[in-house]
PDB file of C-alpha atoms in Angstrom:
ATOM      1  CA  UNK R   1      76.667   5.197 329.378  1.00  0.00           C
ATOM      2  CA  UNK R   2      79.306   4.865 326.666  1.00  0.00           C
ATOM      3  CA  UNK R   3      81.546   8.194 326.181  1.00  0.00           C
ATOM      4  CA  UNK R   4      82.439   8.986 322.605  1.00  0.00           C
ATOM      5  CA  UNK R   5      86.345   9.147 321.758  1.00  0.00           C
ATOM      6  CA  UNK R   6      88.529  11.259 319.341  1.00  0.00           C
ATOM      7  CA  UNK R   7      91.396   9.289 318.802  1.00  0.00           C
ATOM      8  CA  UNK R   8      94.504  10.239 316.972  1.00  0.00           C
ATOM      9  CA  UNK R   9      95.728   7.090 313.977  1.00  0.00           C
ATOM     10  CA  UNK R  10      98.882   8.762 313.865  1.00  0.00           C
ATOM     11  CA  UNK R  11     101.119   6.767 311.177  1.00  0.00           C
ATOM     12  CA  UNK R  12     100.313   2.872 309.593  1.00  0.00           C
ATOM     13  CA  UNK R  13     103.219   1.948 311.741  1.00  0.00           C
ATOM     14  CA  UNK R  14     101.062   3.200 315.171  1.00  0.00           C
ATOM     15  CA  UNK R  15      99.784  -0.659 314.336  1.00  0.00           C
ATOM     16  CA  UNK R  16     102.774  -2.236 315.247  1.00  0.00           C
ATOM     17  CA  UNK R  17     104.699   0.620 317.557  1.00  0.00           C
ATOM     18  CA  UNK R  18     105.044   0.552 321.461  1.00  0.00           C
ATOM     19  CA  UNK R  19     105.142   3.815 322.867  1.00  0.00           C
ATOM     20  CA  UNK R  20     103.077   5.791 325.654  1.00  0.00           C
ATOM     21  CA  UNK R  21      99.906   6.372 323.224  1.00  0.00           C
ATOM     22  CA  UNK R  22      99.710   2.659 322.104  1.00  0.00           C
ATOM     23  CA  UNK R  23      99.985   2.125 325.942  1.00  0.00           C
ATOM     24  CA  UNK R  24      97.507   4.539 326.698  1.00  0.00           C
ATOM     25  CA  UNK R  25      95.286   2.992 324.096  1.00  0.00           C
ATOM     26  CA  UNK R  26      95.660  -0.392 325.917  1.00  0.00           C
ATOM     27  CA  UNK R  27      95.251   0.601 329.278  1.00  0.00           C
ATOM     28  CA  UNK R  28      92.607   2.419 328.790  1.00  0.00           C
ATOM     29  CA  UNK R  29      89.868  -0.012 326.979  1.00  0.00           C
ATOM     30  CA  UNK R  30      91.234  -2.490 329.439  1.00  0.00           C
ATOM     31  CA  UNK R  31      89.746  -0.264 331.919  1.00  0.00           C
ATOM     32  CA  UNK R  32      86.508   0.798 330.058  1.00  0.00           C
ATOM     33  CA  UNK R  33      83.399  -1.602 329.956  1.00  0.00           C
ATOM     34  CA  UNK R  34      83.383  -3.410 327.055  1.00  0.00           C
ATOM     35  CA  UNK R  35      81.204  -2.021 324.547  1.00  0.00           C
ATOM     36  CA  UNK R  36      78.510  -4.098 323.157  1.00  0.00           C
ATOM     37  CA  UNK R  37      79.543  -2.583 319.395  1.00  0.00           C
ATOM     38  CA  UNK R  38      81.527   0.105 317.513  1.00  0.00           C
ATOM     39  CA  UNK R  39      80.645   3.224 315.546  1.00  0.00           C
ATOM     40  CA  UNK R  40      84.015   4.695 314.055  1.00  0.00           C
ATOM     41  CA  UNK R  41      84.287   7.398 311.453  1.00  0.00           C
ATOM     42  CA  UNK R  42      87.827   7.610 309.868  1.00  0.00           C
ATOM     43  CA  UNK R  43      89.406  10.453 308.009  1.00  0.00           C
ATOM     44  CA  UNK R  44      90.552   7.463 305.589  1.00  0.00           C
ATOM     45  CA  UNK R  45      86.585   7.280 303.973  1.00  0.00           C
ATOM     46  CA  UNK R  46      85.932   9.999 302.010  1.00  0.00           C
ATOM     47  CA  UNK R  47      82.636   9.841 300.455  1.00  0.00           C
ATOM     48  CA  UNK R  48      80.227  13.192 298.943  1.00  0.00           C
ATOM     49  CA  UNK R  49      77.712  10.408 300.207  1.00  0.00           C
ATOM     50  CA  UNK R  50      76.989   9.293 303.462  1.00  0.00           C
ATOM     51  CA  UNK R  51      78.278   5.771 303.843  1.00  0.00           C
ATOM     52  CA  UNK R  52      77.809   3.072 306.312  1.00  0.00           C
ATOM     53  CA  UNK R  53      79.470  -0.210 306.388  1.00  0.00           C
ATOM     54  CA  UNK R  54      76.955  -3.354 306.023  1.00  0.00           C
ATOM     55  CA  UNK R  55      79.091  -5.723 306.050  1.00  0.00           C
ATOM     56  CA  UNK R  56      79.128  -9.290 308.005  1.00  0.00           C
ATOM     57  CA  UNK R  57      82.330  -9.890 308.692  1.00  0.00           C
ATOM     58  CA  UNK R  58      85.533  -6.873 307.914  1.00  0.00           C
ATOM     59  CA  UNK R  59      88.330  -7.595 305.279  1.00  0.00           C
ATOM     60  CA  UNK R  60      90.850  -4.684 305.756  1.00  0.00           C
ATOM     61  CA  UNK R  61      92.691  -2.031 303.192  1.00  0.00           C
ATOM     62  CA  UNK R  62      96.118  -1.455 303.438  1.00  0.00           C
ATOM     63  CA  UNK R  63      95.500   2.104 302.032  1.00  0.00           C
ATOM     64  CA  UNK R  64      99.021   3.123 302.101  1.00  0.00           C
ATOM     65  CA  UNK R  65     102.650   2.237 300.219  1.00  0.00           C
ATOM     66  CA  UNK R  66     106.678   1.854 301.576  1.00  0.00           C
ATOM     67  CA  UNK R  67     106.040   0.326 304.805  1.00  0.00           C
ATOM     68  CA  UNK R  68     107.609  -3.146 306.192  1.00  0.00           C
ATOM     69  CA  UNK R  69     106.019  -6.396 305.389  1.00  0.00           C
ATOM     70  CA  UNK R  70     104.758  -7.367 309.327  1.00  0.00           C
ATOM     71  CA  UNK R  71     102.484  -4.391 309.046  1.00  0.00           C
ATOM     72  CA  UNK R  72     100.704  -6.145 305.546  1.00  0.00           C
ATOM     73  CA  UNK R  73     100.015  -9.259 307.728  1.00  0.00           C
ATOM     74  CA  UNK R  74      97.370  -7.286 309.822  1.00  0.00           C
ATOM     75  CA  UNK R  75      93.931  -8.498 309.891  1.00  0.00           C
ATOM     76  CA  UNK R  76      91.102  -7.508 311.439  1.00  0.00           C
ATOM     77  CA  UNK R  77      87.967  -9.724 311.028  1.00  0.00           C
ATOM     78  CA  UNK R  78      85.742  -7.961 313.737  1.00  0.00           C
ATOM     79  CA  UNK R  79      81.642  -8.392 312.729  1.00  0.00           C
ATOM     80  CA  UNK R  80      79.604  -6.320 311.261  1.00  0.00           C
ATOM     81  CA  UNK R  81      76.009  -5.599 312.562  1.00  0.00           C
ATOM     82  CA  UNK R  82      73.280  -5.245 310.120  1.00  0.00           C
ATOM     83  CA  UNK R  83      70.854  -4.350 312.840  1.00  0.00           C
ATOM     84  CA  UNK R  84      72.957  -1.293 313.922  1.00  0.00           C
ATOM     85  CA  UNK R  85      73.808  -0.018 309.895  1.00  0.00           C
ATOM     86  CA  UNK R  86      69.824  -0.015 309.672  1.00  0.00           C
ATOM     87  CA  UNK R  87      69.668   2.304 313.101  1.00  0.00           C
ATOM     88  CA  UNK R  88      72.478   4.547 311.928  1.00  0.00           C
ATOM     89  CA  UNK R  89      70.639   5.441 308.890  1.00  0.00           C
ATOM     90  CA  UNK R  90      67.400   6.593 310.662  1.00  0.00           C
ATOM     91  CA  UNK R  91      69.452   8.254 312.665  1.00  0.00           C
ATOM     92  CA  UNK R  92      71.019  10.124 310.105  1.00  0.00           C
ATOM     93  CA  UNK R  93      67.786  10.935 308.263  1.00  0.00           C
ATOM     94  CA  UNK R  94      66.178  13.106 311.294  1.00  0.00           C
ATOM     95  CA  UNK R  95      68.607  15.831 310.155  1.00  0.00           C
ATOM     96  CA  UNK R  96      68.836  15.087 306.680  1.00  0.00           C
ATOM     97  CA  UNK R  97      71.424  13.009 306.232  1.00  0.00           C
ATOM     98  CA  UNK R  98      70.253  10.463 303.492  1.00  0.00           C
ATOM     99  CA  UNK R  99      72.733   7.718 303.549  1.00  0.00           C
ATOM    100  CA  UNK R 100      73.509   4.172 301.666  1.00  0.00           C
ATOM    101  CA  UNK R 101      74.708   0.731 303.129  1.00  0.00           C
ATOM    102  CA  UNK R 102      77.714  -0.144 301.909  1.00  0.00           C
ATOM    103  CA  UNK R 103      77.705  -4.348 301.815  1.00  0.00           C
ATOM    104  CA  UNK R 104      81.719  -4.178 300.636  1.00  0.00           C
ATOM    105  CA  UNK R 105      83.756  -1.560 302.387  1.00  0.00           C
ATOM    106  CA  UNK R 106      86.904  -2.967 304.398  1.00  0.00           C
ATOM    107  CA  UNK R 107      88.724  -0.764 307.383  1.00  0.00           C
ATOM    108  CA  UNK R 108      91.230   1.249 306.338  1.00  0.00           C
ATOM    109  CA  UNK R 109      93.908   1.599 308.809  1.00  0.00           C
ATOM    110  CA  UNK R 110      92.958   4.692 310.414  1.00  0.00           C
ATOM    111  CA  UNK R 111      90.415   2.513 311.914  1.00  0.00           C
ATOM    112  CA  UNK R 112      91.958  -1.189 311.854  1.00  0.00           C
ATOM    113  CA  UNK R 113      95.135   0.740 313.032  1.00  0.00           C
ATOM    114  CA  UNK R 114      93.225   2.091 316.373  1.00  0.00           C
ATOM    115  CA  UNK R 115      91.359  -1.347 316.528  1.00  0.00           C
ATOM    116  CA  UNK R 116      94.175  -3.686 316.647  1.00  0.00           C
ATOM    117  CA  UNK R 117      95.645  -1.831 319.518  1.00  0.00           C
ATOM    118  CA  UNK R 118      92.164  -1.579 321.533  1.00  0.00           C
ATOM    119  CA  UNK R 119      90.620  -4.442 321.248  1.00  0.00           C
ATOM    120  CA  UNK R 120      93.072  -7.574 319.331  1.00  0.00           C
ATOM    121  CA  UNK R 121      90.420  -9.783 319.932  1.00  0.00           C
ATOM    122  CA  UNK R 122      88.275  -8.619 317.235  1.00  0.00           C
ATOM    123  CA  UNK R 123      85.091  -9.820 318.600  1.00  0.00           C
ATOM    124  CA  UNK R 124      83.080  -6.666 318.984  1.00  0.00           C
ATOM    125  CA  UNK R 125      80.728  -5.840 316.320  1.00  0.00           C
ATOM    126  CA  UNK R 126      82.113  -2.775 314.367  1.00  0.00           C
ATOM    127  CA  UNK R 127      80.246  -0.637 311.962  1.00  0.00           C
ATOM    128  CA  UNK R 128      82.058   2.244 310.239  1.00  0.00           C
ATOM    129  CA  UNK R 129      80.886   5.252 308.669  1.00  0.00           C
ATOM    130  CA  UNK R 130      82.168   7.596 305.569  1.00  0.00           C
ATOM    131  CA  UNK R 131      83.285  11.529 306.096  1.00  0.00           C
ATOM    132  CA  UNK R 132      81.710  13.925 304.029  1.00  0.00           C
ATOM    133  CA  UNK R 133      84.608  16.719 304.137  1.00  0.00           C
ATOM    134  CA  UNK R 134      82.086  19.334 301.999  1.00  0.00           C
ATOM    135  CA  UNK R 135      79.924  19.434 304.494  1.00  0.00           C
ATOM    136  CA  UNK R 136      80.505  22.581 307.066  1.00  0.00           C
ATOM    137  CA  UNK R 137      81.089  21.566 310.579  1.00  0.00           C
ATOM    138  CA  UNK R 138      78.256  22.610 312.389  1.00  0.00           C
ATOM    139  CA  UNK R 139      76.701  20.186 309.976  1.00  0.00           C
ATOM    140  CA  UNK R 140      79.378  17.399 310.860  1.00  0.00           C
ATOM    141  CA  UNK R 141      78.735  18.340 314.708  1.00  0.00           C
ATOM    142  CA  UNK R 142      75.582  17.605 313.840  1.00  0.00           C
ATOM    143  CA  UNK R 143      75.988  13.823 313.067  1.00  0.00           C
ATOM    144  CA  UNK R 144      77.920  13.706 315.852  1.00  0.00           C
ATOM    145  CA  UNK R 145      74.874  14.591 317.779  1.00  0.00           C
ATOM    146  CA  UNK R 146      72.607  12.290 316.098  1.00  0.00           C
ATOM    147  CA  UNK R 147      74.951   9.066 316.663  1.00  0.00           C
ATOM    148  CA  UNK R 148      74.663  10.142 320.291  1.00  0.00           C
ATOM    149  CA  UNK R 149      71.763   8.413 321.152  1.00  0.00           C
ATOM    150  CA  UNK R 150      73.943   5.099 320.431  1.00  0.00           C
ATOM    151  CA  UNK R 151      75.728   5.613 323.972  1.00  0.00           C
ATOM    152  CA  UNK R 152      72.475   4.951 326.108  1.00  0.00           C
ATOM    153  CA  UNK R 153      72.754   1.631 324.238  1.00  0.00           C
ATOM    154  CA  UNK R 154      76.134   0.646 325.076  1.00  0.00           C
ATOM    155  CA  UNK R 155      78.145   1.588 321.614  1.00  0.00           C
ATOM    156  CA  UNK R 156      81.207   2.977 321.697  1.00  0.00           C
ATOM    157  CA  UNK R 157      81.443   6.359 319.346  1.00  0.00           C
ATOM    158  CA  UNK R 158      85.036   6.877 318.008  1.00  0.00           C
ATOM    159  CA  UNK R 159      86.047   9.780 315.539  1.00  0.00           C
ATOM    160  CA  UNK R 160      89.192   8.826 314.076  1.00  0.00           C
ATOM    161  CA  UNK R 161      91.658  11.255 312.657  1.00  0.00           C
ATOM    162  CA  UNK R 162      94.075  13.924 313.990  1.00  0.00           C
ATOM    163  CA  UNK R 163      94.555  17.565 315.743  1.00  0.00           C
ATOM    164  CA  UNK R 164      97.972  18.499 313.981  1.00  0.00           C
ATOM    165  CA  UNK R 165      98.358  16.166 311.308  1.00  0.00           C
ATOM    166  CA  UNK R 166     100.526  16.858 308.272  1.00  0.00           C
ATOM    167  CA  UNK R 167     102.598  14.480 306.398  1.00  0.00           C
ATOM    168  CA  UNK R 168     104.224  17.470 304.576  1.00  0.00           C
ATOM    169  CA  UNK R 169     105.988  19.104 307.651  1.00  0.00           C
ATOM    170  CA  UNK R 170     106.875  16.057 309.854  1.00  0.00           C
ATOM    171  CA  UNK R 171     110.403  15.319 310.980  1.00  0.00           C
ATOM    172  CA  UNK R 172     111.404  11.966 310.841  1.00  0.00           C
ATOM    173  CA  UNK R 173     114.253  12.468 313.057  1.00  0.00           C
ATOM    174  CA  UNK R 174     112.787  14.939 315.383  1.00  0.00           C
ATOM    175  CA  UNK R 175     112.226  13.536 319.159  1.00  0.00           C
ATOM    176  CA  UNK R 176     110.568  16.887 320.298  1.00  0.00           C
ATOM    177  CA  UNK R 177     107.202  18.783 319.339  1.00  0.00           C
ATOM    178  CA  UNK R 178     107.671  21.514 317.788  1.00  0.00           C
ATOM    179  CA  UNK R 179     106.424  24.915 319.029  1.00  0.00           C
ATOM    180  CA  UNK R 180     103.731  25.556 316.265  1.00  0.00           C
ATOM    181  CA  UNK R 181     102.429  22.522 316.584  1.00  0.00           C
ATOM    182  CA  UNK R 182     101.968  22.459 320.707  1.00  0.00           C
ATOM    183  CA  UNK R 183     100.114  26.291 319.884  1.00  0.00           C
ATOM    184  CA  UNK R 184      97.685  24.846 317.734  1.00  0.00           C
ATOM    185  CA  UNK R 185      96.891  22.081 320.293  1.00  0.00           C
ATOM    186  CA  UNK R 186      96.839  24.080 322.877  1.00  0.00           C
ATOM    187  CA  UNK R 187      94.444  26.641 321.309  1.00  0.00           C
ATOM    188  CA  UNK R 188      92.032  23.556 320.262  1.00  0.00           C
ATOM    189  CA  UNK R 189      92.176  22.048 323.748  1.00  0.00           C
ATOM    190  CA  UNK R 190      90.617  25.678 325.429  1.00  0.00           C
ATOM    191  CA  UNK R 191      87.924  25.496 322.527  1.00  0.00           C
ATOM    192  CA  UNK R 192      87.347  22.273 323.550  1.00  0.00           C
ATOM    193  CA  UNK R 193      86.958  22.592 327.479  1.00  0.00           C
ATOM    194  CA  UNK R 194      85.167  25.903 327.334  1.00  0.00           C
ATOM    195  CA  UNK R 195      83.284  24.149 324.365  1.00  0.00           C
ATOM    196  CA  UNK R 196      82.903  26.955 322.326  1.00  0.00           C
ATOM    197  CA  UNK R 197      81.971  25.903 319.179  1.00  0.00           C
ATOM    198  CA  UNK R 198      81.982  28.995 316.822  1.00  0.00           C
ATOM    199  CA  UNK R 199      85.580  28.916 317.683  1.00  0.00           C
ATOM    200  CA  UNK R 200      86.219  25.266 316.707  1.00  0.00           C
ATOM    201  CA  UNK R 201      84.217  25.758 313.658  1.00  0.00           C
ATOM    202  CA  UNK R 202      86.025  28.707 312.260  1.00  0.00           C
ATOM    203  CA  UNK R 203      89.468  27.733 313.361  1.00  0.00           C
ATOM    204  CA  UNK R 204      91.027  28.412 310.087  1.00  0.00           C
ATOM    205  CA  UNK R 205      90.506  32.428 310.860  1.00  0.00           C
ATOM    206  CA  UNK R 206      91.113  32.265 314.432  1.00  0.00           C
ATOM    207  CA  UNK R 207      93.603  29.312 315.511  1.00  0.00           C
ATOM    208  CA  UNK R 208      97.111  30.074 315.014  1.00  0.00           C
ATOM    209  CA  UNK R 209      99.434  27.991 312.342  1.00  0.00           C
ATOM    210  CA  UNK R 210      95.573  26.138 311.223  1.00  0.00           C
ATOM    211  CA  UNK R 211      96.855  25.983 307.782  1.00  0.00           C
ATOM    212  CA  UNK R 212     100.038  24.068 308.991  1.00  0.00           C
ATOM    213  CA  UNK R 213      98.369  22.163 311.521  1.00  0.00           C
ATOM    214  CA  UNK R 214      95.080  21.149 309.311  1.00  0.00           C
ATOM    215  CA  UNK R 215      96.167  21.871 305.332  1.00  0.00           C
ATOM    216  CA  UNK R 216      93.138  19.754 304.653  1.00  0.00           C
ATOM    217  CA  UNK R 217      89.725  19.124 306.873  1.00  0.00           C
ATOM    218  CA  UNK R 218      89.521  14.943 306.851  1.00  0.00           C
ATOM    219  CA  UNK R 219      91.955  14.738 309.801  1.00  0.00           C
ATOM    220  CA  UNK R 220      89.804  17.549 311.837  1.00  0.00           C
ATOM    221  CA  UNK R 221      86.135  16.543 310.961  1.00  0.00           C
ATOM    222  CA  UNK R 222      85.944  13.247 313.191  1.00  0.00           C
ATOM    223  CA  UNK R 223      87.467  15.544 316.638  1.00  0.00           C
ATOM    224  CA  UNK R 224      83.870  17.570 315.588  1.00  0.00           C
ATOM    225  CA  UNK R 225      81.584  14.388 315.344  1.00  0.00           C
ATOM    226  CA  UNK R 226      83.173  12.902 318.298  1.00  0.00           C
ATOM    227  CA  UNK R 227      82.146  16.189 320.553  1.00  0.00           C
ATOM    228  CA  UNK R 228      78.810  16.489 318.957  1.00  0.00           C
ATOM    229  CA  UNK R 229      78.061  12.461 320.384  1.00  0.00           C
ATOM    230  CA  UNK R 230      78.964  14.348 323.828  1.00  0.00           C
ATOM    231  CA  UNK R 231      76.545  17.116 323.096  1.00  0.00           C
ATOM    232  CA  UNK R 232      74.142  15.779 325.876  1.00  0.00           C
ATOM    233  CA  UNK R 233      76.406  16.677 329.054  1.00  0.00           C
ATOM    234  CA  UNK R 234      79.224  18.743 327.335  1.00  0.00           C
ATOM    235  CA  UNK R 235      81.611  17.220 329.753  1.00  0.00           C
ATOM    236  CA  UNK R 236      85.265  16.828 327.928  1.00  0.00           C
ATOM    237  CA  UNK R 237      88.264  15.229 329.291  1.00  0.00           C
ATOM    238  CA  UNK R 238      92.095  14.904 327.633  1.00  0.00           C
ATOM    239  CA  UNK R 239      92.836  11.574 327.689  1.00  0.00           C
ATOM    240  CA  UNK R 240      96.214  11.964 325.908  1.00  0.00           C
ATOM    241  CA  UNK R 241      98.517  13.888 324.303  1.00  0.00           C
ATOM    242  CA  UNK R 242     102.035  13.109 322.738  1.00  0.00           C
ATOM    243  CA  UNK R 243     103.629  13.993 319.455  1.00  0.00           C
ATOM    244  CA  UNK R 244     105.254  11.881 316.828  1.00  0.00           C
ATOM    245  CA  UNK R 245     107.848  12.866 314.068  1.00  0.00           C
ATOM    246  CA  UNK R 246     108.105  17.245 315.566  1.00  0.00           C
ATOM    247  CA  UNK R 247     104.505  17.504 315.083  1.00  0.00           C
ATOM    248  CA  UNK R 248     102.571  15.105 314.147  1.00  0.00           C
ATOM    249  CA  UNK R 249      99.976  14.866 317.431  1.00  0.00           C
ATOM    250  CA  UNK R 250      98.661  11.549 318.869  1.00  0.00           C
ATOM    251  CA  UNK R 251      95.736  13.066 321.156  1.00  0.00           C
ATOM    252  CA  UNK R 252      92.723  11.529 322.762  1.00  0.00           C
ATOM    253  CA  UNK R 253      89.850  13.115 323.741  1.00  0.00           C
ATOM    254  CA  UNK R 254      86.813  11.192 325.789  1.00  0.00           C
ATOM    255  CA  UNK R 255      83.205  13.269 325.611  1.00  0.00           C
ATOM    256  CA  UNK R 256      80.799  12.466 328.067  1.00  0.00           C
TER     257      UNK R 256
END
């Protein structure tokens, strides 16, 4: 059975970098059985509505400004699958989640970005799905649950986002993690393997530096839906972890 992944977008430029997370990336899918689709929610769709992609073949968004001109050449033309958009949203409605197809929506790049890397080929059938940041994370856990079943069926679950992720404090020049920033990972990472979920889900009162670490949900929400598709066994593993700019975390995270 498929596991589902958190995986960390990082920057635009993870696209076209070569470091030990974009080896990591490679290395691993090279040794994973290929999955017969994709499910990835990225912190880059923001929607009060549940969306899911419907689309037949992906055009992508460069949802971002100031970067070099190779990473504007990017394309990712992966298919969509109708038949699995239809599944997701009776998934969704067991626990009340009324969604809509969306026939139009490209990738933004915190899921092309991931893609590219993954799989370049661009021949597995990828359907993506909104965020709804207003809804509370049990709720968002939740979803995660429901897309679950998916696994038993060979699709590959990906929440895509970030653990510390904040444009605002990074350090451009800055080759080492800075200590706030390896506390709040570390505290997340306990939560995580002793899966206690009233933690996780009130981590702004109880995690240290949260508010520096997560000033806004987005980044955080797809870690939660990516450990409710592991609900089943509750068996986590850290794939990954390496930091980017003093703090800015690339982390994976596989759920069984």
């Amino acid at each position: 059975m498929m596991p589902s992944l958190f995986l960390s977008h990082g920057t635009p430029l993870l696209a076209l970098e070569k470091n030990s997370y974009t080896a990591f990336l490679k290395d691993y899918m090279k040794a994973m059985n290929k999955p017969a689709a994709i499910v990835i929610l990225s912190a880059h769709w923001e929607s009060g509505e549940q969306m899911i992609s419907a689309v037949r073949k992906h055009q992508v968004i460069y949802d971002f400004v100031g970067f070099s001109e190779e990473i504007f050449k990017i394309t990712y033309p992966a298919p969509g699958c109708l038949e699995l958009s239809d599944r997701i949203l009776t998934l969704l409605s067991r626990i009340d989640i009324w969604g809509e197809l969306d026939d139009r929506r490209p990738l933004d790049h915190g899921a092309w970005g991931l893609l590219h890397i993954m799989y370049p080929e661009a021949d597995i059938p990828v359907v993506s799905l909104s965020i709804n940041p207003e809804l509370p994370l049990n709720k968002q856990y939740d979803i995660g649950k429901a897309l679950g079943e998916l696994k038993e069926e060979n699709v590959l679950i990906i929440g895509s986002g970030g653990i510390v992720h904040n444009f605002s404090h990074i350090q451009k020049d800055m080759n080492v993690a800075e200590g706030w920033a390896i506390n709040f990972e570390n505290w997340v990472e306990g939560k995580i393997r002793n899966w206690d979920l009233e933690a996780l889900f009130n981590y702004e009162q109880k995690a240290p530096y949260s508010l520096d670490a997560v000033p806004t949900k987005e980044h955080y929400i797809p870690l939660i839906i990516a450990m409710g598709a592991g609900n089943e066994h509750k068996k986590a593993a850290l794939l990954h972890r390496s930091f980017q700019y003093g703090n800015l975390s690339l982390t994976a995270w596989k759920f069984d």
